[in-house]
PDB file of C-alpha atoms in Angstrom:
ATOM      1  CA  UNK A 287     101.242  75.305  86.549  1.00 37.00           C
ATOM      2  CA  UNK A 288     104.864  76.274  86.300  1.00 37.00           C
ATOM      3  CA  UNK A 289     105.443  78.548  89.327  1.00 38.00           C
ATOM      4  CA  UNK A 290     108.649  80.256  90.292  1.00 38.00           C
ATOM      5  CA  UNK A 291     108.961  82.833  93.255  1.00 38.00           C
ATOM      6  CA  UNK A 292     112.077  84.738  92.417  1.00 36.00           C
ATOM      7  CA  UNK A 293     113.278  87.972  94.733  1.00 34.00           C
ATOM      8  CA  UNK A 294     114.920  90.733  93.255  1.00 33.00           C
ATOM      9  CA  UNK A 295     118.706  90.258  92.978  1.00 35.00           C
ATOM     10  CA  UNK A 296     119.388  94.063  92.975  1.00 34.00           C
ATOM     11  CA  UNK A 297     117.151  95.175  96.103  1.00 35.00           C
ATOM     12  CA  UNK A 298     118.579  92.586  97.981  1.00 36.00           C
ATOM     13  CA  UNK A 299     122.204  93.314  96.893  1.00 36.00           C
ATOM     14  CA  UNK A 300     121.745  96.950  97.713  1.00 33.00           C
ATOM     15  CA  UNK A 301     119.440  96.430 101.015  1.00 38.00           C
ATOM     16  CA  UNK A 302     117.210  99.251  99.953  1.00 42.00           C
ATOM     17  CA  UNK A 303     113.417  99.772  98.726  1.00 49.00           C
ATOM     18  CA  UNK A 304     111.156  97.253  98.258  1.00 59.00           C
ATOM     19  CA  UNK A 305     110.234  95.298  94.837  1.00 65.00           C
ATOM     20  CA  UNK A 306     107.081  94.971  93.466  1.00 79.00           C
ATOM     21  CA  UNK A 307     105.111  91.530  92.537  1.00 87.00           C
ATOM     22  CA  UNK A 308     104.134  91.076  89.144  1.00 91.00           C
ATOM     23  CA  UNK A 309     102.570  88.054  87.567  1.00 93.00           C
ATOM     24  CA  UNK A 310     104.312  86.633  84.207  1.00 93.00           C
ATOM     25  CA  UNK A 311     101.387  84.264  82.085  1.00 92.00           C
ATOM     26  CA  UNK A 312     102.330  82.692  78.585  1.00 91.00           C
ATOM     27  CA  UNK A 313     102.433  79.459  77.876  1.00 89.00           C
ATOM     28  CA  UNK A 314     105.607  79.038  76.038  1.00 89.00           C
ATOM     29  CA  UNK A 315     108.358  78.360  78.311  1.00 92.00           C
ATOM     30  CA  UNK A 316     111.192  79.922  77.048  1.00 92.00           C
ATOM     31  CA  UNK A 317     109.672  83.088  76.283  1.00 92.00           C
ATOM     32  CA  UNK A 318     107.974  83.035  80.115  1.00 92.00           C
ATOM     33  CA  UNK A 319     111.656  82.192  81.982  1.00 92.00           C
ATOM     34  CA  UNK A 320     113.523  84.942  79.397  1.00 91.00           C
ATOM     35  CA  UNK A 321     111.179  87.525  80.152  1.00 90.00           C
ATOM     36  CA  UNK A 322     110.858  86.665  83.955  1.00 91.00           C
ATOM     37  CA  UNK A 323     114.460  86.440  84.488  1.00 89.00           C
ATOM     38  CA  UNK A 324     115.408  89.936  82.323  1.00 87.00           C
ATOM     39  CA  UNK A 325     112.030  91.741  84.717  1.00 87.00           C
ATOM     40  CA  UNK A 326     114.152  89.703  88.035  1.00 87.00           C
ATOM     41  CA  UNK A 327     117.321  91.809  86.478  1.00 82.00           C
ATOM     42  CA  UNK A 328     115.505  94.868  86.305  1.00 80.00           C
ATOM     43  CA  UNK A 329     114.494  94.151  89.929  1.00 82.00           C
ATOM     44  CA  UNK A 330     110.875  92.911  89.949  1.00 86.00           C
ATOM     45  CA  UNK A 331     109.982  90.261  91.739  1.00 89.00           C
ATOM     46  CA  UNK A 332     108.045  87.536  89.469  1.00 91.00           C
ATOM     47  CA  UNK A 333     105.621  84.835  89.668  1.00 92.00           C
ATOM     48  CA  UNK A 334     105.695  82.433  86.392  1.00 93.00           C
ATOM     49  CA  UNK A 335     102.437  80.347  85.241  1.00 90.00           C
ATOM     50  CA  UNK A 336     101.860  78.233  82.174  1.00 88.00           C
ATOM     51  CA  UNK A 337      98.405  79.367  82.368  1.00 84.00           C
ATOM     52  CA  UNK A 338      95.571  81.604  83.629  1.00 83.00           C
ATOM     53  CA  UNK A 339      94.256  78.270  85.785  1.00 84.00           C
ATOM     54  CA  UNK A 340      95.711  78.946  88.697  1.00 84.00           C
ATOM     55  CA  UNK A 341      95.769  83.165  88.818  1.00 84.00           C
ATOM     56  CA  UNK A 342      92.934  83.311  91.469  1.00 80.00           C
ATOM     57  CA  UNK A 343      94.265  81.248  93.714  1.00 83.00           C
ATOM     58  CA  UNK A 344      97.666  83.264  93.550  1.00 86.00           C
ATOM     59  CA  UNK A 345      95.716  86.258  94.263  1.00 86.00           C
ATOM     60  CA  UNK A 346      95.034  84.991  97.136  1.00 82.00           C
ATOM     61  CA  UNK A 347      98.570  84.825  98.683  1.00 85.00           C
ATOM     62  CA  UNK A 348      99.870  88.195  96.436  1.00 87.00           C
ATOM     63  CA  UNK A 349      98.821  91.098  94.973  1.00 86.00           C
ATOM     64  CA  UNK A 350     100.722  91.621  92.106  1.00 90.00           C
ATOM     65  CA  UNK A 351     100.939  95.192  90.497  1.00 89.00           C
ATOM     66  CA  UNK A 352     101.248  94.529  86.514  1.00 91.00           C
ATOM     67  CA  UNK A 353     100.076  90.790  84.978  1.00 93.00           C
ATOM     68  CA  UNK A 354     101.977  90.379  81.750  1.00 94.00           C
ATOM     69  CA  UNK A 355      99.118  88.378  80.349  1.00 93.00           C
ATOM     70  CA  UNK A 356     100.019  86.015  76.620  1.00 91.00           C
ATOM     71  CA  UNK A 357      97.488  85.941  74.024  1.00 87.00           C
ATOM     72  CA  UNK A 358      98.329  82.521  73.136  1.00 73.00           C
ATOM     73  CA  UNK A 359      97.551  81.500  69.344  1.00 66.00           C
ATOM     74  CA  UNK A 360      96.769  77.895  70.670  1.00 70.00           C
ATOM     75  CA  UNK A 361      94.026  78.932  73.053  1.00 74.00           C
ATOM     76  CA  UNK A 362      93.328  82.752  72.811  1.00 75.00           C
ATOM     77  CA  UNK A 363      90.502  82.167  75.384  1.00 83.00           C
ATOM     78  CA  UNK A 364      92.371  81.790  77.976  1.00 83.00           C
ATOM     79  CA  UNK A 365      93.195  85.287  77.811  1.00 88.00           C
ATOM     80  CA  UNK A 366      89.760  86.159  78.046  1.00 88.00           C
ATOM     81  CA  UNK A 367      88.562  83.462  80.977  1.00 89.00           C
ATOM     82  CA  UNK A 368      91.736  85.232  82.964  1.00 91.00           C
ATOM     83  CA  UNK A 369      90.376  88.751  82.028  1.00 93.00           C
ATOM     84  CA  UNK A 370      86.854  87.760  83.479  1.00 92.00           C
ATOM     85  CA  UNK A 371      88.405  86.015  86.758  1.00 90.00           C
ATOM     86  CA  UNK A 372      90.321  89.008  87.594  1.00 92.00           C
ATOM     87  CA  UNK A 373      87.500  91.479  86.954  1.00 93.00           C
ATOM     88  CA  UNK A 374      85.099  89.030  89.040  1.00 91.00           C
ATOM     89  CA  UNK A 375      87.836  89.442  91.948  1.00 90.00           C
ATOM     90  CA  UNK A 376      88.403  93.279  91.809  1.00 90.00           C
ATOM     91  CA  UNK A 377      91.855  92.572  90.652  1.00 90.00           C
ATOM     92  CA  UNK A 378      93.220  96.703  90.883  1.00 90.00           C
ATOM     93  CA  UNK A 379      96.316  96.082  89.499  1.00 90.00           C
ATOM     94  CA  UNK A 380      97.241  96.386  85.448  1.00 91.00           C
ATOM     95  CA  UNK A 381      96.930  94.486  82.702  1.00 93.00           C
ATOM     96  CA  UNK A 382      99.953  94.193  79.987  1.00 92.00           C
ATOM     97  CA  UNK A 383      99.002  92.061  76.643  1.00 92.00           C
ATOM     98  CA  UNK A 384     101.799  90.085  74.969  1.00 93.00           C
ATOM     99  CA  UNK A 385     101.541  88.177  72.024  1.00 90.00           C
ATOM    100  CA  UNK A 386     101.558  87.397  68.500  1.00 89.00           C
ATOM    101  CA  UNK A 387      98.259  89.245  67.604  1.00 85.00           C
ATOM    102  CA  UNK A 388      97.129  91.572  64.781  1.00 84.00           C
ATOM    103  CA  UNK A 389      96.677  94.971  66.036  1.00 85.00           C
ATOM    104  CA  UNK A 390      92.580  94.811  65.911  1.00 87.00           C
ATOM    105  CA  UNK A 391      92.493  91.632  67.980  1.00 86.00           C
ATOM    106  CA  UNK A 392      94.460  93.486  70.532  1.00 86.00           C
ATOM    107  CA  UNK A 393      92.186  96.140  70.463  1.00 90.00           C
ATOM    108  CA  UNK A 394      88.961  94.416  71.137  1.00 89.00           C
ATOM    109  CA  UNK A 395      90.896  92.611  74.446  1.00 90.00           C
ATOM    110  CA  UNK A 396      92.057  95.600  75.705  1.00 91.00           C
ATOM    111  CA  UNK A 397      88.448  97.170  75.527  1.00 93.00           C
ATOM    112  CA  UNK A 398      86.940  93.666  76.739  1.00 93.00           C
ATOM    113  CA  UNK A 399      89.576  94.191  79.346  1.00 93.00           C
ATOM    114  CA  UNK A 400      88.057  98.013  79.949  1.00 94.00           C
ATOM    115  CA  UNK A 401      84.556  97.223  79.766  1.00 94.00           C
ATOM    116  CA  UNK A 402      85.457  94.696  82.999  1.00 94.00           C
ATOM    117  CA  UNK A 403      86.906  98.197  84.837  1.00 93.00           C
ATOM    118  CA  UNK A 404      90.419  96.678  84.326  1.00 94.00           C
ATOM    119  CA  UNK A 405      93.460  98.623  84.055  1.00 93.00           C
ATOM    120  CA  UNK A 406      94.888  97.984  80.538  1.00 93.00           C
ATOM    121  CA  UNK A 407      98.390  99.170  79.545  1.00 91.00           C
ATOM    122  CA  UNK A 408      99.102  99.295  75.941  1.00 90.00           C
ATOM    123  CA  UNK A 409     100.041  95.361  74.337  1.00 90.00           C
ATOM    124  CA  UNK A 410     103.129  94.517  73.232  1.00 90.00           C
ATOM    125  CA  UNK A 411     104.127  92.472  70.265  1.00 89.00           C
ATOM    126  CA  UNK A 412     106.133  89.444  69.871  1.00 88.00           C
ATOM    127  CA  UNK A 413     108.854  89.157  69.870  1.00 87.00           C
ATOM    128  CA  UNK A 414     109.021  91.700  72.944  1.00 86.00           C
ATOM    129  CA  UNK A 415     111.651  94.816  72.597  1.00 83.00           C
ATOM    130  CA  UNK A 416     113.289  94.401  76.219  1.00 82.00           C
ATOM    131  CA  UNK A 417     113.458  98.372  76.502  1.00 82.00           C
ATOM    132  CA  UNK A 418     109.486  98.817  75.695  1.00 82.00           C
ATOM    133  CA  UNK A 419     109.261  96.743  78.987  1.00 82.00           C
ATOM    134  CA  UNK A 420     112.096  98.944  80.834  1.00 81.00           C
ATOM    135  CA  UNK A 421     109.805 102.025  80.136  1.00 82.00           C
ATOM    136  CA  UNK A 422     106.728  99.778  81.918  1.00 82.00           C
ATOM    137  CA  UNK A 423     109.036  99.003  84.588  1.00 81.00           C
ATOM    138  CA  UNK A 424     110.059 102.865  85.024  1.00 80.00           C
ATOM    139  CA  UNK A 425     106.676 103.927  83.911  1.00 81.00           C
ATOM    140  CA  UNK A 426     104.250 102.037  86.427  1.00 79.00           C
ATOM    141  CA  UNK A 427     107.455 102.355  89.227  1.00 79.00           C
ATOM    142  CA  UNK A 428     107.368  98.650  89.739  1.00 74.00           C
ATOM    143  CA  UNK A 429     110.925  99.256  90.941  1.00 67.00           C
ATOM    144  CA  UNK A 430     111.627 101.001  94.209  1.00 55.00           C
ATOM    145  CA  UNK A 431     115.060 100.474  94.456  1.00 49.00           C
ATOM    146  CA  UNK A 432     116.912 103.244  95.581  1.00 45.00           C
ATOM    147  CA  UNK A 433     120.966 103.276  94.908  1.00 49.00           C
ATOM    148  CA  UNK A 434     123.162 106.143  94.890  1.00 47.00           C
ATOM    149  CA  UNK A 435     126.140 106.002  92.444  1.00 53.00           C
ATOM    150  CA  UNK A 436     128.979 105.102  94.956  1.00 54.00           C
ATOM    151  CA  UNK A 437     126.391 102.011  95.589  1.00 59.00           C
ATOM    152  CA  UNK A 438     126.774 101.120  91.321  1.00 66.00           C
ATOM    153  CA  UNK A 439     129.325  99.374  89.814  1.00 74.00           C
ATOM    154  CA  UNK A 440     130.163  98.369  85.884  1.00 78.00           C
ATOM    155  CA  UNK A 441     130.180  94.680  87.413  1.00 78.00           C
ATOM    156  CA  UNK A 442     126.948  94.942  88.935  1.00 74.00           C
ATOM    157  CA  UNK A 443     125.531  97.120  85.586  1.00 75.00           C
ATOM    158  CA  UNK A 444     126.404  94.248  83.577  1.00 79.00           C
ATOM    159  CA  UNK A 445     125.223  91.879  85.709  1.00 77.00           C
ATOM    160  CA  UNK A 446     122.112  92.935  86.451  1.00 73.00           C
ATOM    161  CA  UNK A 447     121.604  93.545  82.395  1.00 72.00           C
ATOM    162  CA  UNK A 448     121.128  97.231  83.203  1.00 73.00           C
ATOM    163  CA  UNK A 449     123.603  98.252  79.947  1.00 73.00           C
ATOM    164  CA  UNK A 450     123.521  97.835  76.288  1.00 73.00           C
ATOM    165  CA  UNK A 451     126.132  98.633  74.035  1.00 74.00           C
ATOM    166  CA  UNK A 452     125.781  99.400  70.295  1.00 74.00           C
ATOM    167  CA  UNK A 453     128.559  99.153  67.768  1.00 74.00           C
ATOM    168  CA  UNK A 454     128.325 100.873  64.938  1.00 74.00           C
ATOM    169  CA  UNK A 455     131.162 100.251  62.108  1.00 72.00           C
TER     170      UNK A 455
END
């Protein structure tokens, strides 16, 4: 298990609101420690695993409010194994899909995923569009943080990866 405990860098630079916990699964490593680090930006705090293995015994120490959950190609069963586990725990939190999938495979998870009384959020494809997972973020209020403007700075904006400038010619 690859396991990294990482705090939010904006709640504690601003000393206000708490952060939630939310579980990052997916097997490929550079895609896990991308996405982790750009949710840490976005002020989430994040636990990282290679796997579903070790998800129940996590539970046991946090409660996590979203589990971005991989459909990996190389073992799409481990998907489902961690689907069962959670449901057999009365995991309350949601469920968000990522992966590589065709659009009918993610289907019959997510109603696998219902049929066990989980909470399924709609899956996302790879590769991920970093402001689909901003709306999550904003959307399921994993982020408590509470700033008032003379509290913001460009420095920190940039920083944090809270801007994104286009350029059109």
């Amino acid at each position: 298990m690859n396991k990294m405990v990482g705090t939010s860098p904006s709640a504690a630079a601003y000393g206000a609101g708490e952060t939630s916990v939310c579980f990052v699964i997916d097997p490929e490593p550079i895609f896990r420690q991308d996405f982790s680090n750009r949710l840490r930006g976005a002020g989430v705090e994040i636990i990282e695993f290679g796997n579903s293995a070790r998800l129940l015994e996590s539970l046991d120490d946090h409660t996590p409010d979203v589990i971005f959950l991989s459909i990996s190609a190389d073992d799409p069963f481990d998907c489902m194994r961690a689907l069962s586990s959670l449901a057999s725990s009365s995991f309350a939190g949601r469920l968000q899909l990522i992966g590589r999938c065709e659009p009918r495979f993610f289907e019959s998870v997510c109603k696998f995923g219902q049929h066990l009384s989980l909470t399924m959020l709609d899956p996302m494809k790879k590769p991920v569009d970093f402001a689909e997972v901003r709306k999550v973020v904003h959307q399921q209020k994993l982020v408590r943080v509470i700033a008032s403007a003379d509290d913001l700075s460009l420095s920190d904006a940039l920083a944090q990866n809270w801007t994104t400038f286009w350029y059109q010619p």
